[in-house]
Short mmCIF file of C-alpha atoms and ligand atoms in Angstrom, two decimals:
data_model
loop_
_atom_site.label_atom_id
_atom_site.label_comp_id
_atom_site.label_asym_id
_atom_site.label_seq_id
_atom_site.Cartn_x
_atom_site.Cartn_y
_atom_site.Cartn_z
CA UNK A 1 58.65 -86.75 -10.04
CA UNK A 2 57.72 -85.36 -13.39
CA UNK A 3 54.14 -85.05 -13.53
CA UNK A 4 54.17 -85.52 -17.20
CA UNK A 5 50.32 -86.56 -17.20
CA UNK A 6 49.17 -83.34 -16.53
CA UNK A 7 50.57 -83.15 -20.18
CA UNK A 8 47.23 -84.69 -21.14
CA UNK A 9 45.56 -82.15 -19.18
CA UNK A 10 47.13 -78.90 -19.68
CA UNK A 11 47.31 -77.34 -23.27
CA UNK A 12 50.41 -75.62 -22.44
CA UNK A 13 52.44 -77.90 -21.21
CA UNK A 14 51.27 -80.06 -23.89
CA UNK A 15 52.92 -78.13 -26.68
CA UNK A 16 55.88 -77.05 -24.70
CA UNK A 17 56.66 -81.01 -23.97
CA UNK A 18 56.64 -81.41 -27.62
CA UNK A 19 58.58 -78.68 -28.34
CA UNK A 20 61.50 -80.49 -26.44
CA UNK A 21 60.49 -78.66 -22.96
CA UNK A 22 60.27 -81.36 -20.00
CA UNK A 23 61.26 -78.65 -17.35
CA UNK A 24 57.88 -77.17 -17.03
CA UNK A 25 56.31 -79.74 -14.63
CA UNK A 26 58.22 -79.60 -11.37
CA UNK A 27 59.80 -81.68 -8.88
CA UNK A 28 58.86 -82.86 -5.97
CA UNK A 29 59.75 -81.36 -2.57
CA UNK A 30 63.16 -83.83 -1.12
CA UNK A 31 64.00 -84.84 -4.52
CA UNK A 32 67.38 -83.97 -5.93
CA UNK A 33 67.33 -81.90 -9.45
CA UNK A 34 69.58 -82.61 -12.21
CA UNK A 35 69.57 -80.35 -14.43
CA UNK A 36 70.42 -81.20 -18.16
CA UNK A 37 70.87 -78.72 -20.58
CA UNK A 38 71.40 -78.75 -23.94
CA UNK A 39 70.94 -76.60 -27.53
CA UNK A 40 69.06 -78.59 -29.45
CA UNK A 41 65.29 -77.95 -30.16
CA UNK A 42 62.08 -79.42 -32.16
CA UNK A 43 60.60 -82.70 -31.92
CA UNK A 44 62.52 -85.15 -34.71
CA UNK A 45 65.63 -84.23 -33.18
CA UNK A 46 67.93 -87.67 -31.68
CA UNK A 47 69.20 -85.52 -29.33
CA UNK A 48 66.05 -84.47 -28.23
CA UNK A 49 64.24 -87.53 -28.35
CA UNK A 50 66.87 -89.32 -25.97
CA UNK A 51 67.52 -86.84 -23.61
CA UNK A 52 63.63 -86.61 -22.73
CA UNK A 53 63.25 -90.56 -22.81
CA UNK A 54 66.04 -90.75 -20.05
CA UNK A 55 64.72 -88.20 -17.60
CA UNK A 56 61.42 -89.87 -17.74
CA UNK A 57 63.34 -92.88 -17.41
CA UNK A 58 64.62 -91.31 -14.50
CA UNK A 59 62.65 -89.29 -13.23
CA UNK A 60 59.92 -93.01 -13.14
CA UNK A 61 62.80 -95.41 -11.85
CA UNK A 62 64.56 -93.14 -9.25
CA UNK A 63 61.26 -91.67 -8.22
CA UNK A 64 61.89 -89.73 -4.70
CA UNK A 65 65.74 -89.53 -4.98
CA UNK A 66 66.49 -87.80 -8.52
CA UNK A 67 64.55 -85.30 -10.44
CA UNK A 68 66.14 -84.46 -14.23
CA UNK A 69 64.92 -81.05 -15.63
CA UNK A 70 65.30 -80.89 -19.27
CA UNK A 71 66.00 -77.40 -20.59
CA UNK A 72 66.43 -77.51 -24.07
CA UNK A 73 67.15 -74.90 -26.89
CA UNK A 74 70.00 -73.17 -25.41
CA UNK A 75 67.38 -72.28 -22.96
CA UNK A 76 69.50 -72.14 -19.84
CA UNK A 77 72.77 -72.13 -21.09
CA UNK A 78 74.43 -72.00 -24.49
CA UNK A 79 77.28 -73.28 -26.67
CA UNK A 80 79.39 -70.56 -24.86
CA UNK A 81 78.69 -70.90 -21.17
CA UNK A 82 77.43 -74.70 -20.45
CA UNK A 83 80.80 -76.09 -20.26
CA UNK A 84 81.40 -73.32 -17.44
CA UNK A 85 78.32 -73.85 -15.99
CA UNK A 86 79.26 -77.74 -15.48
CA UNK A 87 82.46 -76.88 -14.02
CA UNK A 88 80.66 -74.16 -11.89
CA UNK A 89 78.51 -76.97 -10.73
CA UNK A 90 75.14 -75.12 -12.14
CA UNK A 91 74.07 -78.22 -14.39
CA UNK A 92 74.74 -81.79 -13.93
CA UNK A 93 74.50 -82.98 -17.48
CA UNK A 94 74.89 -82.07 -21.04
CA UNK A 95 75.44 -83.55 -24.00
CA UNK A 96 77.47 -80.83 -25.94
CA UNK A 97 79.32 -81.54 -29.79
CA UNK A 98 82.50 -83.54 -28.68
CA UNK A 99 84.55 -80.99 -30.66
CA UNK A 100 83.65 -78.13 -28.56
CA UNK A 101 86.07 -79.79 -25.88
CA UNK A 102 89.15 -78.74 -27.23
CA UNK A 103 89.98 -76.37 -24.81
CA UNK A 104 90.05 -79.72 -22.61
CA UNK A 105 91.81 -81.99 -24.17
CA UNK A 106 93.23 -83.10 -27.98
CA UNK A 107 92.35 -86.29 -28.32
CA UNK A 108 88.14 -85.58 -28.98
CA UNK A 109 89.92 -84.35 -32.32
CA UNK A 110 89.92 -87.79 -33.42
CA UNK A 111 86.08 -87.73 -33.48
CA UNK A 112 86.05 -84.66 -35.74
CA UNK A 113 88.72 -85.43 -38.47
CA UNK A 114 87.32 -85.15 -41.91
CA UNK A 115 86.81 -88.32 -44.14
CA UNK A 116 87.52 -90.47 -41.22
CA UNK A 117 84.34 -92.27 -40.65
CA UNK A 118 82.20 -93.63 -43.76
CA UNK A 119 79.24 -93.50 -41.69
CA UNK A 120 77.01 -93.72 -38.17
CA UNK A 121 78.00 -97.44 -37.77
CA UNK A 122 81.99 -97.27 -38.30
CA UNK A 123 82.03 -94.42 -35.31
CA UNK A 124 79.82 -96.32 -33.30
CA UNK A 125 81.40 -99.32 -33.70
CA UNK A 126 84.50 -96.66 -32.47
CA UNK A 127 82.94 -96.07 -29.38
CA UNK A 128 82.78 -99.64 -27.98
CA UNK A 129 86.63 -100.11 -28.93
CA UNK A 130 88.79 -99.81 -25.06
CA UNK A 131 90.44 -97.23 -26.86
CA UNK A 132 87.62 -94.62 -27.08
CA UNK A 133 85.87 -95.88 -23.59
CA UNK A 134 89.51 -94.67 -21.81
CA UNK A 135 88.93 -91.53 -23.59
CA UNK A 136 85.72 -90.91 -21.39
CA UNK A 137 87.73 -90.09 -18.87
CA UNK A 138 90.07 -87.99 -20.67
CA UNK A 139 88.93 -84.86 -18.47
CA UNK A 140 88.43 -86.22 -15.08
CA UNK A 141 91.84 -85.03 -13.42
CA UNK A 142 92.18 -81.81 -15.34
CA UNK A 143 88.40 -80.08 -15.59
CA UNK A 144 86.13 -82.72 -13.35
CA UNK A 145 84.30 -83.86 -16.63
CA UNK A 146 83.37 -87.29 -16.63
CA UNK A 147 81.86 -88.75 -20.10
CA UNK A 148 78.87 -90.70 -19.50
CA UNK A 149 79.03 -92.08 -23.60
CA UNK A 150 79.25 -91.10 -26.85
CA UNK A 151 75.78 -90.50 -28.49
CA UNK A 152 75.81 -89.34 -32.44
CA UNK A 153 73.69 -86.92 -34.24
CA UNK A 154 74.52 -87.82 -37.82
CA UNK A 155 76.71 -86.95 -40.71
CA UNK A 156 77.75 -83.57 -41.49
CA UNK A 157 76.79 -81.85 -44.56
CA UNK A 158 78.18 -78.10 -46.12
CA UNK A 159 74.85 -75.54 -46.50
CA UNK A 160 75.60 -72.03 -48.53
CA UNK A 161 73.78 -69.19 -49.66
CA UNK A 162 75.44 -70.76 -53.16
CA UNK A 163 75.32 -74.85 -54.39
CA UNK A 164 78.89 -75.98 -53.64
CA UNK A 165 79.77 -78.48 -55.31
CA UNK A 166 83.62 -78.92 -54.95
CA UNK A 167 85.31 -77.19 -52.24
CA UNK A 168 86.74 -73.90 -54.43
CA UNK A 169 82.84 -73.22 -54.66
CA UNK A 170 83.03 -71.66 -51.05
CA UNK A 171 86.05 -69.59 -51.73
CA UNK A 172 85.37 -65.98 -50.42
CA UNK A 173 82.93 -67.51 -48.39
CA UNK A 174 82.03 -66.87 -44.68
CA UNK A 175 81.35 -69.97 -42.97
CA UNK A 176 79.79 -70.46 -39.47
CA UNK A 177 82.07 -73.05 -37.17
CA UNK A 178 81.40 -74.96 -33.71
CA UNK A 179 84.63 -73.70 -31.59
CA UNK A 180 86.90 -76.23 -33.39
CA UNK A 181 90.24 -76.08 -34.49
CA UNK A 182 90.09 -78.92 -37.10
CA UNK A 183 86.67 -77.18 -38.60
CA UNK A 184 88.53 -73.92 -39.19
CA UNK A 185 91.14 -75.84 -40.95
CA UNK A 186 88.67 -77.36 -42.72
CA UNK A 187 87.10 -73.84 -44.08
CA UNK A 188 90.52 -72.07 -44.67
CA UNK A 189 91.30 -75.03 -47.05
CA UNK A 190 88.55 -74.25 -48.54
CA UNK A 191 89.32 -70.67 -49.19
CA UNK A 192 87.11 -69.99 -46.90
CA UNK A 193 86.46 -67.65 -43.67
CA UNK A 194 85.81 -69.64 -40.59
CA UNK A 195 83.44 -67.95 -38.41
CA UNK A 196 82.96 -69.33 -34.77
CA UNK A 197 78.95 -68.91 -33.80
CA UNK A 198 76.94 -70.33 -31.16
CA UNK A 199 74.63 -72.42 -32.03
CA UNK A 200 71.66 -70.50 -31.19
CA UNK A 201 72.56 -67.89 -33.18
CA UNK A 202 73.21 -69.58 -36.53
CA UNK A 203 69.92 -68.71 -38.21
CA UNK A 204 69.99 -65.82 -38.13
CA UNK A 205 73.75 -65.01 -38.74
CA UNK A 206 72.29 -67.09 -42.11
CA UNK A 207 69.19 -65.20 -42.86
CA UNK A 208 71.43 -62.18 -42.13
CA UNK A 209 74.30 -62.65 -44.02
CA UNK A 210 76.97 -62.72 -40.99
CA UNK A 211 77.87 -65.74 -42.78
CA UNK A 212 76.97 -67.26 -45.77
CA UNK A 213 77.48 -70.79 -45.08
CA UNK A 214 77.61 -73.63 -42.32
CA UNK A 215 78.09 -77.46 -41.89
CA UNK A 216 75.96 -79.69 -40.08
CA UNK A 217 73.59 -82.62 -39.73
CA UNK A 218 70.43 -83.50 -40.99
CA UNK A 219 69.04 -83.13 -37.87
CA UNK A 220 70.11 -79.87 -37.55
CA UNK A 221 69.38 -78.31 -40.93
CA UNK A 222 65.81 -79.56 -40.39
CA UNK A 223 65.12 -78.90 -36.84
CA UNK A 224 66.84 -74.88 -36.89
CA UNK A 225 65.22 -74.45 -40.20
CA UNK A 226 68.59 -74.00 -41.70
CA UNK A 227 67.11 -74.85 -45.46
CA UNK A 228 64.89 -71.62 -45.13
CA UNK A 229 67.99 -69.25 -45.17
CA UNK A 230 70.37 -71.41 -47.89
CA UNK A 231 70.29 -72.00 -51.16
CA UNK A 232 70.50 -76.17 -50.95
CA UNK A 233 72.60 -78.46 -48.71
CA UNK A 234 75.71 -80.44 -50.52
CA UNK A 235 75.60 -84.34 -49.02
CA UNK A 236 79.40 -84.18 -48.18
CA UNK A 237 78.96 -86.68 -45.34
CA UNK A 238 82.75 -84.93 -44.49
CA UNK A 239 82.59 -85.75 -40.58
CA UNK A 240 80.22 -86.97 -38.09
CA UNK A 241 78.55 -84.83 -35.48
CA UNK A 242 78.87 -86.89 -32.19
CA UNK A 243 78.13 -85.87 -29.00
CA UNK A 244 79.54 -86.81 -25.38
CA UNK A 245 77.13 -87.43 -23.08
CA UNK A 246 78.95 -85.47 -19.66
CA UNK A 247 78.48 -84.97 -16.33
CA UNK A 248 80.73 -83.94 -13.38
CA UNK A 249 82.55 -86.26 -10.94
CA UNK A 250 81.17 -83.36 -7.82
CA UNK A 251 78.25 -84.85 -9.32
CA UNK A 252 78.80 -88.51 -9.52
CA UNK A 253 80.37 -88.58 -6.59
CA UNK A 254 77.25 -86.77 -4.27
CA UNK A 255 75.48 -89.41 -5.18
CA UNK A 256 75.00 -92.77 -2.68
CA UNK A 257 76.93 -95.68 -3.88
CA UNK A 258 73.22 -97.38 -4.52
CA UNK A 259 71.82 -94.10 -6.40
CA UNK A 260 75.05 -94.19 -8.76
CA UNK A 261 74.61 -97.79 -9.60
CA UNK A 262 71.32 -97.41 -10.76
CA UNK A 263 72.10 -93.98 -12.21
CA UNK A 264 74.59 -95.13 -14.41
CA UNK A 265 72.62 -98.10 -15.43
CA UNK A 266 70.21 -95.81 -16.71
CA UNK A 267 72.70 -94.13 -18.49
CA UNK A 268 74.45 -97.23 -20.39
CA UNK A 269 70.44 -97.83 -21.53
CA UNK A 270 70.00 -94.21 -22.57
CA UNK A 271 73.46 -94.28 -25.10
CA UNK A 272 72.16 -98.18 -26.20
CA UNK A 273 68.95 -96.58 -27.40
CA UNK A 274 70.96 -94.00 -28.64
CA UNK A 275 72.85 -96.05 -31.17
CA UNK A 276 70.03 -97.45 -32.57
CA UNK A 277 68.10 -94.47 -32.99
CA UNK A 278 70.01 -92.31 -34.93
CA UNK A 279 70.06 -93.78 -38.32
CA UNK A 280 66.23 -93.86 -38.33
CA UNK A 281 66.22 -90.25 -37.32
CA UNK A 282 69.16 -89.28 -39.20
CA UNK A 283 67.13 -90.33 -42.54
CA UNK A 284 63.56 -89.24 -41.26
CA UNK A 285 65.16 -85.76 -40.75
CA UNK A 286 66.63 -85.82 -44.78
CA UNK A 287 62.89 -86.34 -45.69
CA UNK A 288 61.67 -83.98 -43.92
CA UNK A 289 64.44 -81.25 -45.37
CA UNK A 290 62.91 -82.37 -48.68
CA UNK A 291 59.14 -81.99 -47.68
CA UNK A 292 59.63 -78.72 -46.58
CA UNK A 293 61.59 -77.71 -49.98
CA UNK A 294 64.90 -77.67 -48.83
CA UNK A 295 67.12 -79.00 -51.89
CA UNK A 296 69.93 -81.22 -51.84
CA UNK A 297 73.29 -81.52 -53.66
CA UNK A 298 74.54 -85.05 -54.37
CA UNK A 299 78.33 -85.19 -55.57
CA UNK A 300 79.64 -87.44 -58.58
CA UNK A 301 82.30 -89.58 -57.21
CA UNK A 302 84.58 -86.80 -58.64
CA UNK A 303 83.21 -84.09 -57.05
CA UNK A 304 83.46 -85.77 -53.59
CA UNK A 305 87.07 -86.89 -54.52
CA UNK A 306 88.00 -83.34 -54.34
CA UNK A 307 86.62 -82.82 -50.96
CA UNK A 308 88.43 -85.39 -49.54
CA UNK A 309 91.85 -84.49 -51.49
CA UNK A 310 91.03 -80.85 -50.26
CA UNK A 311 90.83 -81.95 -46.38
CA UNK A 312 93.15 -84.90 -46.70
CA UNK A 313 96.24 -82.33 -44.98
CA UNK A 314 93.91 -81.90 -41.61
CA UNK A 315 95.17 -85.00 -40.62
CA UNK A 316 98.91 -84.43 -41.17
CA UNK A 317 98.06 -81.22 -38.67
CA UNK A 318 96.31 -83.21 -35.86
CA UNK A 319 98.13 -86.45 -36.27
CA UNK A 320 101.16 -85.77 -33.44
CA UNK A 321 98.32 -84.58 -30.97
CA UNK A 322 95.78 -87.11 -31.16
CA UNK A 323 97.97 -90.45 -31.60
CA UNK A 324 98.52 -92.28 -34.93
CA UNK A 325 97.70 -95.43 -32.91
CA UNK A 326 94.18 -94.29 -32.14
CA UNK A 327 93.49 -92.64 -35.45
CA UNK A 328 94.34 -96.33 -36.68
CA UNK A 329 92.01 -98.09 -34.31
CA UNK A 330 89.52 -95.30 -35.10
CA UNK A 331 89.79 -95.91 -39.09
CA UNK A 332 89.85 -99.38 -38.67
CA UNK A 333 86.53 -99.76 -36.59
C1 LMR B 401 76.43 -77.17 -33.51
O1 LMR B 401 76.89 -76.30 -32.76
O2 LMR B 401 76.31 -77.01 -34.73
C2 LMR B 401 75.99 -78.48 -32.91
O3 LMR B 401 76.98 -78.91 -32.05
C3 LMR B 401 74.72 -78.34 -32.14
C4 LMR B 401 74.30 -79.65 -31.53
O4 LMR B 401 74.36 -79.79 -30.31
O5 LMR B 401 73.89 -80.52 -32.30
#
């Protein structure tokens, strides 16, 4: 088990636990390690937060049989390589951007289409609908990936080296991307250049000038320090940033029909405190932009009418491979 009271003890291991690092205490011998892995960092982050509450969860509860090591910060693997590693069977768990699956499948697109959801409770009101549980197991015959839940990080906002304030602002622009199809769309409608980056290496594409640009959540800009290397950050709220909480069925299926049970009861409690936590974060993680002098763009209602006029075509695009019938049930949640 985690020997997470040697936190209290060792200065180290202290800061390093809340830094996001829960690997650094070690299992004991006969115990089976799961390994999670996963690119976000600091200590505000939802993402964060949960995934260290349910290894302690358990790591406590299934004391003996399972051991989960944390590694945060892109620490073991990255955007690039985690999604291998999973299929390689090198990490049991992750909890990647749902729109860094579409090598896997078409229908996560749903999640990522711009202007669809208002806000944190119309998607997660999404993810209780049949519809989006079946999609959980959209995977399982073609790569092995079995989706554990939906967990969200928060709107999406545009940052630039400029204030953009209507879409044409970014023309000329280069733009950093998660590997998705519909978020290059979204950046060539903008006049902009879509440029795909990992994760780990958006700050300092930013502070750089690889790119001038990027979209993401509060949680995000604060935590990477995103404000440090942009001008100000334009409250678009264009698309949410939800995750899928994955593991493998090699995985699931190791495990004793007793071990799974309580496994994936642990799991339904991890994405329950999931939903609730994220709007507290979400807005604790605006603040905190704003503490640190980060500046924020708000849009008039005709500023953010062009945005959505300028994206409205996306869903045209996506429409045939994602299903008008679940784009309904997904705009009607
Ligand atoms: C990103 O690549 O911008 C995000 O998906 C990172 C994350 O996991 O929140």
């Amino acid at each position: 088990m985690k020997k997470l009271s040697s936190c209290f003890t060792t200065l180290a291991l202290c800061s390093s636990l809340f830094s996001g690092f829960l690997h650094a205490s070690e299992c004991d011998p006969g115990e089976r390690v799961v390994k999670f892995s996963h690119v976000t960092g600091g200590t505000t982050h939802p993402k964060v937060i949960l995934i260290n509450e349910f290894a302690a969860n358990v790591n406590r509860e299934m004391n003996g049989r399972l051991c989960v090591e944390v590694y945060p910060n892109s620490t073991l693997f990255g955007d690039s390589k985690e999604l291998e590693a999973l299929l390689l069977g090198d990490v049991q768990l992750l909890a990647p951007s749902i729109a860094k699956f579409g090598a896997f499948t078409d229908k996560y697109a749903v999640f990522d289409l711009p202007f669809l959801f208002k806000d944190l409770d119309q998607i997660i009101r999404f993810t209780k609908t049949p519809e989006a549980k079946d999609l959980l197991h959209v995977m399982e015959d073609s790569a092995g990936f079995v989706g554990l839940g939906y967990w969200m990080s928060g709107m999406k906002y545009f940052t630039a080296n400029k204030p953009l304030l209507v879409p044409s602002d970014a023309k000329g622009l280069k733009i950093r991307v998660q590997s998705s199809t519909i978020a290059k769309g979204m950046i060539r409608a903008m006049g902009a250049s879509p440029q795909v980056i990992a994760f780990s290496e958006v700050y300092g594409a930013l502070q750089t000038g690889v790119v001038d640009g990027q979209e993401n959540t509060w949680s995000n800009i604060y935590t990477q320090k995103f404000y440090e290397v942009q001008d100000s950050v334009t409250e678009t709220n264009h698309q949410v940033l939800a995750y899928l909480f994955v593991t493998s069925a090699d995985f699931l299926n190791s495990l004793s029909d007793e071990d799974r049970t309580q496994f994936l009861d642990l799991v339904d409690r991890a994405t329950q405190s999931a939903n609730k936590l994220v709007k507290e974060k979400d807005a604790v993680n605006r603040e905190n932009i704003l503490r640190a002098g980060g500046k924020i763009n708000t849009l008039t209602p005709e500023q953010r009418a062009e945005w959505v006029n300028t994206m409205a075509p996306i869903w045209k695009e996506f429409e045939g491979s994602i299903g008008k019938d679940l784009i309904e049930t997904a705009a009607g949640a």
